[in-house]
Each structure stands twice: as structure tokens, then as C-alpha cells.
Short mmCIF file of C-alpha atoms in Angstrom, two decimals:
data_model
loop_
_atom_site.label_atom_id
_atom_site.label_comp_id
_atom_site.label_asym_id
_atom_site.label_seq_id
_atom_site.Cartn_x
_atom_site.Cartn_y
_atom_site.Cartn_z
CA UNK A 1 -32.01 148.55 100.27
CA UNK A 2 -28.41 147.58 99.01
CA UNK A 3 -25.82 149.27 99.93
CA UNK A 4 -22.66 149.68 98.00
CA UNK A 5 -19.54 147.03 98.05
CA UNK A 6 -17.77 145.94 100.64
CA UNK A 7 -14.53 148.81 101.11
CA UNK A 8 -17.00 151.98 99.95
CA UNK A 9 -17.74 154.80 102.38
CA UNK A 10 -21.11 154.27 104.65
CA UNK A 11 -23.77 156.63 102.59
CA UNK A 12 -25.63 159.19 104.03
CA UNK A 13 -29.34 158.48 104.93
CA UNK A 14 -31.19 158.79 101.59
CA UNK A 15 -34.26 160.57 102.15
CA UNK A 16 -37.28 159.49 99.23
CA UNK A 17 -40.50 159.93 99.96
CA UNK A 18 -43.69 157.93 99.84
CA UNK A 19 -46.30 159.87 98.30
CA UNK A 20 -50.36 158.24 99.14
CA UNK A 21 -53.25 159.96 97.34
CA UNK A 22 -56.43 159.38 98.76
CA UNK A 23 -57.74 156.45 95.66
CA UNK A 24 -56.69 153.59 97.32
CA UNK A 25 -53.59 153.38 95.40
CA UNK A 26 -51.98 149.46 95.53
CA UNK A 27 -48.80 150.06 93.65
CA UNK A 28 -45.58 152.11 93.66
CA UNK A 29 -44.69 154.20 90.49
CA UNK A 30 -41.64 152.31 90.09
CA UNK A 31 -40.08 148.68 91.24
CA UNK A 32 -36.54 149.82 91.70
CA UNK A 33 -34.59 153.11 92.15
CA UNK A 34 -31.10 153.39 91.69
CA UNK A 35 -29.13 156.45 93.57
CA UNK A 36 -25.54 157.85 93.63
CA UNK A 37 -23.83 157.67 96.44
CA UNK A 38 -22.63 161.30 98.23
CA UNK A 39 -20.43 162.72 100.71
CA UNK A 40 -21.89 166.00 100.66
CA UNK A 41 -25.70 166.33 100.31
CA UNK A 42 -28.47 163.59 99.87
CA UNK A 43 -29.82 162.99 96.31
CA UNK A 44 -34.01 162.63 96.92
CA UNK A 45 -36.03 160.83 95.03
CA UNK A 46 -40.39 160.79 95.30
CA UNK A 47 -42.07 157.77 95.16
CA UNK A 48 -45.37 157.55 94.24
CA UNK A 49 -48.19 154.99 94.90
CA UNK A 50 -50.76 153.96 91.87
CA UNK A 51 -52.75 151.45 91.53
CA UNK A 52 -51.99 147.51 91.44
CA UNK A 53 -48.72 146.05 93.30
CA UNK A 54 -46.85 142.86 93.48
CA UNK A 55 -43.87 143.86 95.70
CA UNK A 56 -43.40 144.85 99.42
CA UNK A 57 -42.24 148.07 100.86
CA UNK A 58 -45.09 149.59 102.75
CA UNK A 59 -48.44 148.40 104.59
CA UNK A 60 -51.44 150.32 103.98
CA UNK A 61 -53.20 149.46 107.36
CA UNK A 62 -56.47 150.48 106.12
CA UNK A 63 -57.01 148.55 102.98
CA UNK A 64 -54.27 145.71 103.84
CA UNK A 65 -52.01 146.16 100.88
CA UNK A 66 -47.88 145.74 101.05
CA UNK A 67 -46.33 147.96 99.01
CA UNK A 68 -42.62 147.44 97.82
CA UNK A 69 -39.35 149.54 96.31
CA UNK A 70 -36.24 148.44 96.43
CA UNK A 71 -33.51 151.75 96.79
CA UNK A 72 -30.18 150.92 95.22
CA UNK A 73 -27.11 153.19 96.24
CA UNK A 74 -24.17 152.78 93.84
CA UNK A 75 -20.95 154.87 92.84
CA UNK A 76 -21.38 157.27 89.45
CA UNK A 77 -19.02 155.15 86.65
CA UNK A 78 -19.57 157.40 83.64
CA UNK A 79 -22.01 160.53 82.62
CA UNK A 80 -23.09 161.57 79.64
CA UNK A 81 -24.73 164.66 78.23
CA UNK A 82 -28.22 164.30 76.81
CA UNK A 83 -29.92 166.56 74.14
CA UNK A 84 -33.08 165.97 71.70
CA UNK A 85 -30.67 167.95 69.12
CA UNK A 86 -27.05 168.06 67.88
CA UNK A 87 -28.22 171.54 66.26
CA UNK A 88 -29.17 174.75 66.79
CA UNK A 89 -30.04 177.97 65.01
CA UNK A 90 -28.23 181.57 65.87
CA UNK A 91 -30.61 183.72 68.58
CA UNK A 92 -33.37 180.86 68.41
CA UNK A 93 -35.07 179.11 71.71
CA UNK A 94 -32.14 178.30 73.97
CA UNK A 95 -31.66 174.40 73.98
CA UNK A 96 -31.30 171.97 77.14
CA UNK A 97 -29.15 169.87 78.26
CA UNK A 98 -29.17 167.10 80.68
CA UNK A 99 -26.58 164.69 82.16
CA UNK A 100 -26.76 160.97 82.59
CA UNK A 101 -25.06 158.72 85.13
CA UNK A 102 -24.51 155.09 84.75
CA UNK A 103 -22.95 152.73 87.15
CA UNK A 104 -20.79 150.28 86.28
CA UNK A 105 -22.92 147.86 84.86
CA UNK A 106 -24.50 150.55 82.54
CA UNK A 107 -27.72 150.93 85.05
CA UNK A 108 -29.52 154.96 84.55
CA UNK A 109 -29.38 156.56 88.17
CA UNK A 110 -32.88 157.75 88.84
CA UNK A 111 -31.89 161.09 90.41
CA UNK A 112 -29.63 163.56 90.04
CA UNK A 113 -31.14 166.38 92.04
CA UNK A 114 -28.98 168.72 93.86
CA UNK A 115 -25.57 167.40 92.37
CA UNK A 116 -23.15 169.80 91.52
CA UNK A 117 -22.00 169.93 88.34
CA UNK A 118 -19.42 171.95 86.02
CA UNK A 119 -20.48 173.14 82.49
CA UNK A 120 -18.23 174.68 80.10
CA UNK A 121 -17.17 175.49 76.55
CA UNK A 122 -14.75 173.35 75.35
CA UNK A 123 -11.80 173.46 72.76
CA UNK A 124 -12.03 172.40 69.49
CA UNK A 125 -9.50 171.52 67.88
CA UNK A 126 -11.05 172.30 64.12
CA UNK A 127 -11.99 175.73 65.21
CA UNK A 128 -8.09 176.68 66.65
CA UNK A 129 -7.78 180.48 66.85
CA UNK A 130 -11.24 181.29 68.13
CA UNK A 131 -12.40 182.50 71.41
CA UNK A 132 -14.42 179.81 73.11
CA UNK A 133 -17.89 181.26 73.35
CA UNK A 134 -17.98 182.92 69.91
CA UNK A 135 -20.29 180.51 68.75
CA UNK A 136 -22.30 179.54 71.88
CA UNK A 137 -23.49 180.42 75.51
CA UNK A 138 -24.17 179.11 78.63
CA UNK A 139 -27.20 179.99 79.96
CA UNK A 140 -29.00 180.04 83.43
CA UNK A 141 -32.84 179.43 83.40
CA UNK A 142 -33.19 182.57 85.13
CA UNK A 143 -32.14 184.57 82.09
CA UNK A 144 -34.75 182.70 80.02
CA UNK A 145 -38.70 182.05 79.96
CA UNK A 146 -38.13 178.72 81.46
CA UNK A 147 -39.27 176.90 84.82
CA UNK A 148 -36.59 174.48 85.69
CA UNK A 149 -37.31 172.16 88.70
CA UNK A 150 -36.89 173.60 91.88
CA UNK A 151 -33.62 172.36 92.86
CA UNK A 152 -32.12 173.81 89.99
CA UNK A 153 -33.63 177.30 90.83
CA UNK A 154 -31.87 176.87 94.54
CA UNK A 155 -28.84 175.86 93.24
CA UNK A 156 -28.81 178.90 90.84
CA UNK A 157 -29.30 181.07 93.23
CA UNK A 158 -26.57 179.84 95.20
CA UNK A 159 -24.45 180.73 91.93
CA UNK A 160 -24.16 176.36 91.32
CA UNK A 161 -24.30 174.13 88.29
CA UNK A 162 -26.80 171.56 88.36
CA UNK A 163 -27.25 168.45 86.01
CA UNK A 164 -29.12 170.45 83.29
CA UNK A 165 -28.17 173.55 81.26
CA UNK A 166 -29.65 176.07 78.66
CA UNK A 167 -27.21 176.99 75.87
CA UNK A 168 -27.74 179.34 73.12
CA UNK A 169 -26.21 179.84 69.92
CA UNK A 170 -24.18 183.18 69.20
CA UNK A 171 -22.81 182.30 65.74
CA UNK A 172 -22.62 179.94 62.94
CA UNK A 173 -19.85 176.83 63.71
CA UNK A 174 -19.43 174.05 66.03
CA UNK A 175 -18.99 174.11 69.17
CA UNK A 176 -18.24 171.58 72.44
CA UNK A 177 -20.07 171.75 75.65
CA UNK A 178 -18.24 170.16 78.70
CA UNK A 179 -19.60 168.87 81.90
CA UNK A 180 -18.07 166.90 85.18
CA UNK A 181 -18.98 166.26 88.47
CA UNK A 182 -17.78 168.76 90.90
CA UNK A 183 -17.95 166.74 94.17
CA UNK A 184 -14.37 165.25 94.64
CA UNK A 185 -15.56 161.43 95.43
CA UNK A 186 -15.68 161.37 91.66
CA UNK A 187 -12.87 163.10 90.73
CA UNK A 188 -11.87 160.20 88.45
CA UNK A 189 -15.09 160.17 86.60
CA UNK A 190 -14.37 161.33 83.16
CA UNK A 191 -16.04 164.63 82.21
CA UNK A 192 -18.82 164.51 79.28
CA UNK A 193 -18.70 166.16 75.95
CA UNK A 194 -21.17 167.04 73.66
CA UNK A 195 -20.55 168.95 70.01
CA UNK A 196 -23.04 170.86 69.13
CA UNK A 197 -23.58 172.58 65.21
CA UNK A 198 -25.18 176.07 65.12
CA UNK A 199 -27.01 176.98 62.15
CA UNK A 200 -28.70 179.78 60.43
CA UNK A 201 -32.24 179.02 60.35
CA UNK A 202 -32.60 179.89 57.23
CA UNK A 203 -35.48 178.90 54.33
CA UNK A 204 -36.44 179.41 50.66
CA UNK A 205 -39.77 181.31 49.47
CA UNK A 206 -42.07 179.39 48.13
CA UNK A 207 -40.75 175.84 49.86
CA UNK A 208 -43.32 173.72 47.76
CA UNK A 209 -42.32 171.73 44.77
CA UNK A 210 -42.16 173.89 41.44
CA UNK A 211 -43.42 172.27 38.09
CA UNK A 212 -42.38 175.11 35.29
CA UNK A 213 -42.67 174.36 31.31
CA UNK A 214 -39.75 174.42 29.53
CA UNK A 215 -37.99 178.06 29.31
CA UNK A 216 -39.81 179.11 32.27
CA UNK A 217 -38.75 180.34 34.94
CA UNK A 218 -39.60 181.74 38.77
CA UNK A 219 -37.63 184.20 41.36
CA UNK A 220 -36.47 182.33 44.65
CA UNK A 221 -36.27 184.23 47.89
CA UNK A 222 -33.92 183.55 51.01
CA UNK A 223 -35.61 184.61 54.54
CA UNK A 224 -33.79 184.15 57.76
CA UNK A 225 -36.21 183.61 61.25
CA UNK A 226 -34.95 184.78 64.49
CA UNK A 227 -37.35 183.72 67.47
CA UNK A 228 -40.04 183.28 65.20
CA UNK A 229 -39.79 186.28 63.09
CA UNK A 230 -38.59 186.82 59.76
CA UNK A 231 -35.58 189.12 59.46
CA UNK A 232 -35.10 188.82 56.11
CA UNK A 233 -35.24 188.05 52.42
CA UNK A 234 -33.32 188.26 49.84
CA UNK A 235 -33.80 187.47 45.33
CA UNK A 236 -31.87 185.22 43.57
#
């Protein structure tokens, strides 16, 4: 284990677990784990043991194998918010987002479980004049048909933030989502930002290719879907 440079805080004990299943496994899911360090609650990680292993951690006395991880405790040097989308359509499937922390060396932490965390709307500056959610809404996993890891259902139900979100869109336009760490050892940590478009999902009828001879001609139609229904349609 390596603790952090010399003139940090002492961390708490980190508790991980060693997970052994019952097929002789000879390796540990992964070689190294990197964890932030905190003042208020321990961040948990699960290690688990496959097969195959070239490092030393643990010793199986049964079958004779040494199993190895090393855990890496570091300070949080920048986060960053994560989404498989800069876009999303008006009363569609809420979308998630995730933070990231690096340390300073641009390392991924491995855990971020039971870290509070501050989400908000953010101004922007080339919608001025508009109430902040308008176009978009935070959302709690509880108010939608998703199963978010545990931790995340505790820390909802002790009204916290985690490091993942559900946000829905309200109205067409842009919008900024904001997060930062809440704890106050990383006070100094900028806060993330994300800009998100939301869009009317919106598509023509038919959508295939059209071949027409000349001084033809064929009547479009506009339909709109709202979570997975068609609301909508409309001639040109």
C-alpha cells in the first residue's frame, strides 16, 4: 500500500474486500487500485479473485497460491463529468451522469462510492434571461425506473448527492450541469461542467430514400416520439 506524500493527513483505514469463489481462483480482478483519500467516510472498493496470478497479496493455504494488489491512496486533482451523450430529447429516458477523478498525474480513481457530491444547473451565458431549469432537471433514481448501486440509494435517502446523476430534459436549448466535491479537503478542486443540448426527437415519414420521375411528387410527414410513442404528425 502507498500512502500519500510526505506533509498529507494520515488516511483513514481503507476497507476493500477480498472476494474467493469456490473455483480455485489464482488471480485478482485487478493489479492496482487507486483510492481518494477522506476525512470523513472510507471509499470501499471489492476485489475479486479469478483465475491466473503473477503478483502477491494473499496466500491461499489450500492450493498454495500468493495473490497480490497493490491499494494506492492519493488526493482528488481534478473531476470531470462523464456522459455517453452531449444530447437529449424533451420527456425522453432520463440520461446519466457520472464523475471522474484524476490525481495529479492524470491516474482514474477506482472508486468513488459514498462521496458526496453537489450537482446543479448552471448559468449560461448564451441563454441570459432564463430561469435555470427551464430546459433541464435533476433527477433522483428514485423518481425513475432505475436501480442505481446501493450506495447511491443510501445516500439518497439521506437527501445526498452521490457521483452519478439522472437529468431530464424539460425544453428545447442548452443547458450546463455543474458538479463539485462537497467534502471540504477538496475545497480547491475545481467544480466540473458539462453542456448538454436538448432536442426534439423529432423524424420524417417515410425516412427511406425517395427516387420520383420528373414532375412527381410525394407528401412528407413530421412525427414527434415522447417515451417511445408518437405524439404527432404533421403534412408538408
Amino acid at each position: 500500500m502507498r500512502l500519500p506524500r510526505r506533509g498529507w493527513p494520515p488516511p483513514l483505514l481503507l476497507p476493500f474486500l477480498l472476494l474467493l469463489g469456490p473455483a480455485r481462483p489464482f488471480k485478482l480482478n485487478v493489479p492496482k487500485v487507486l483510492l481518494p483519500f477522506s476525512r470523513a467516510l472510507h471509499v470501499p472498493f471489492v476485489l475479486e479473485a479469478e483465475g491466473g496470478c503473477t503478483c502477491i497479496y494473499s496466500h491461499i493455504l489450500v492450493t498454495g497460491h500468493l495473490l497480490r494488489c497493490d491499494i494506492i491512496v492519493d488526493m482528488i486533482n481534478n473531476i470531470e463529468i462523464i456522459s455517453r451523450t452531449r444530447e437529449i430529447y424533451v420527456e425522453d429516458s432520463p440520461l446519466e451522469l457520472t464523475v471522474r477523478a484524476l490525481d495529479v498525474e492524470g491516474n482514474t480513481f477506482s472508486s468513488l462510492s459514498g462521496m458526496t457530491f453537489e450537482w446543479s444547473i448552471a448559468k449560461d451565458d448564451d441563454m441570459e434571461g432564463l430561469e435555470l431549469s427551464s430546459k433541464i432537471r435533476i433527477l433522483k433514481y428514485s423518481e425513475a425506473e432505475y436501480s442505481p448501486p446501493d450506495y447511491i440509494v443510501e445516500m439518497e435517502q439521506a437527501e445526498k448527492q452521490g457521483d452519478r446523476i439522472l437529468v431530464s430534459g424539460i425544453k428545447t436549448g442548452a443547458a450546463i450541469i455543474k458538479v463539485r466535491i462537497q467534502e471540504p479537503t477538496y475545497k480547491k478542486v475545481a467544480a466540473a461542467l458539462v453542456r448538454l443540448l436538448v432536442l426534439e426527437n423529432i423524424f420524417l415519414i417515410p425516412s427511406y430514400d425517395i427516387y420520383l420521375l420528373v414532375g412527381a411528387y410525394i407528401k412528407y410527414q413530421v412525427a414527434k416520439i415522447v417515451q417511445g410513442k408518437i405524439t404527432g404528425k404533421f403534412f408538408f
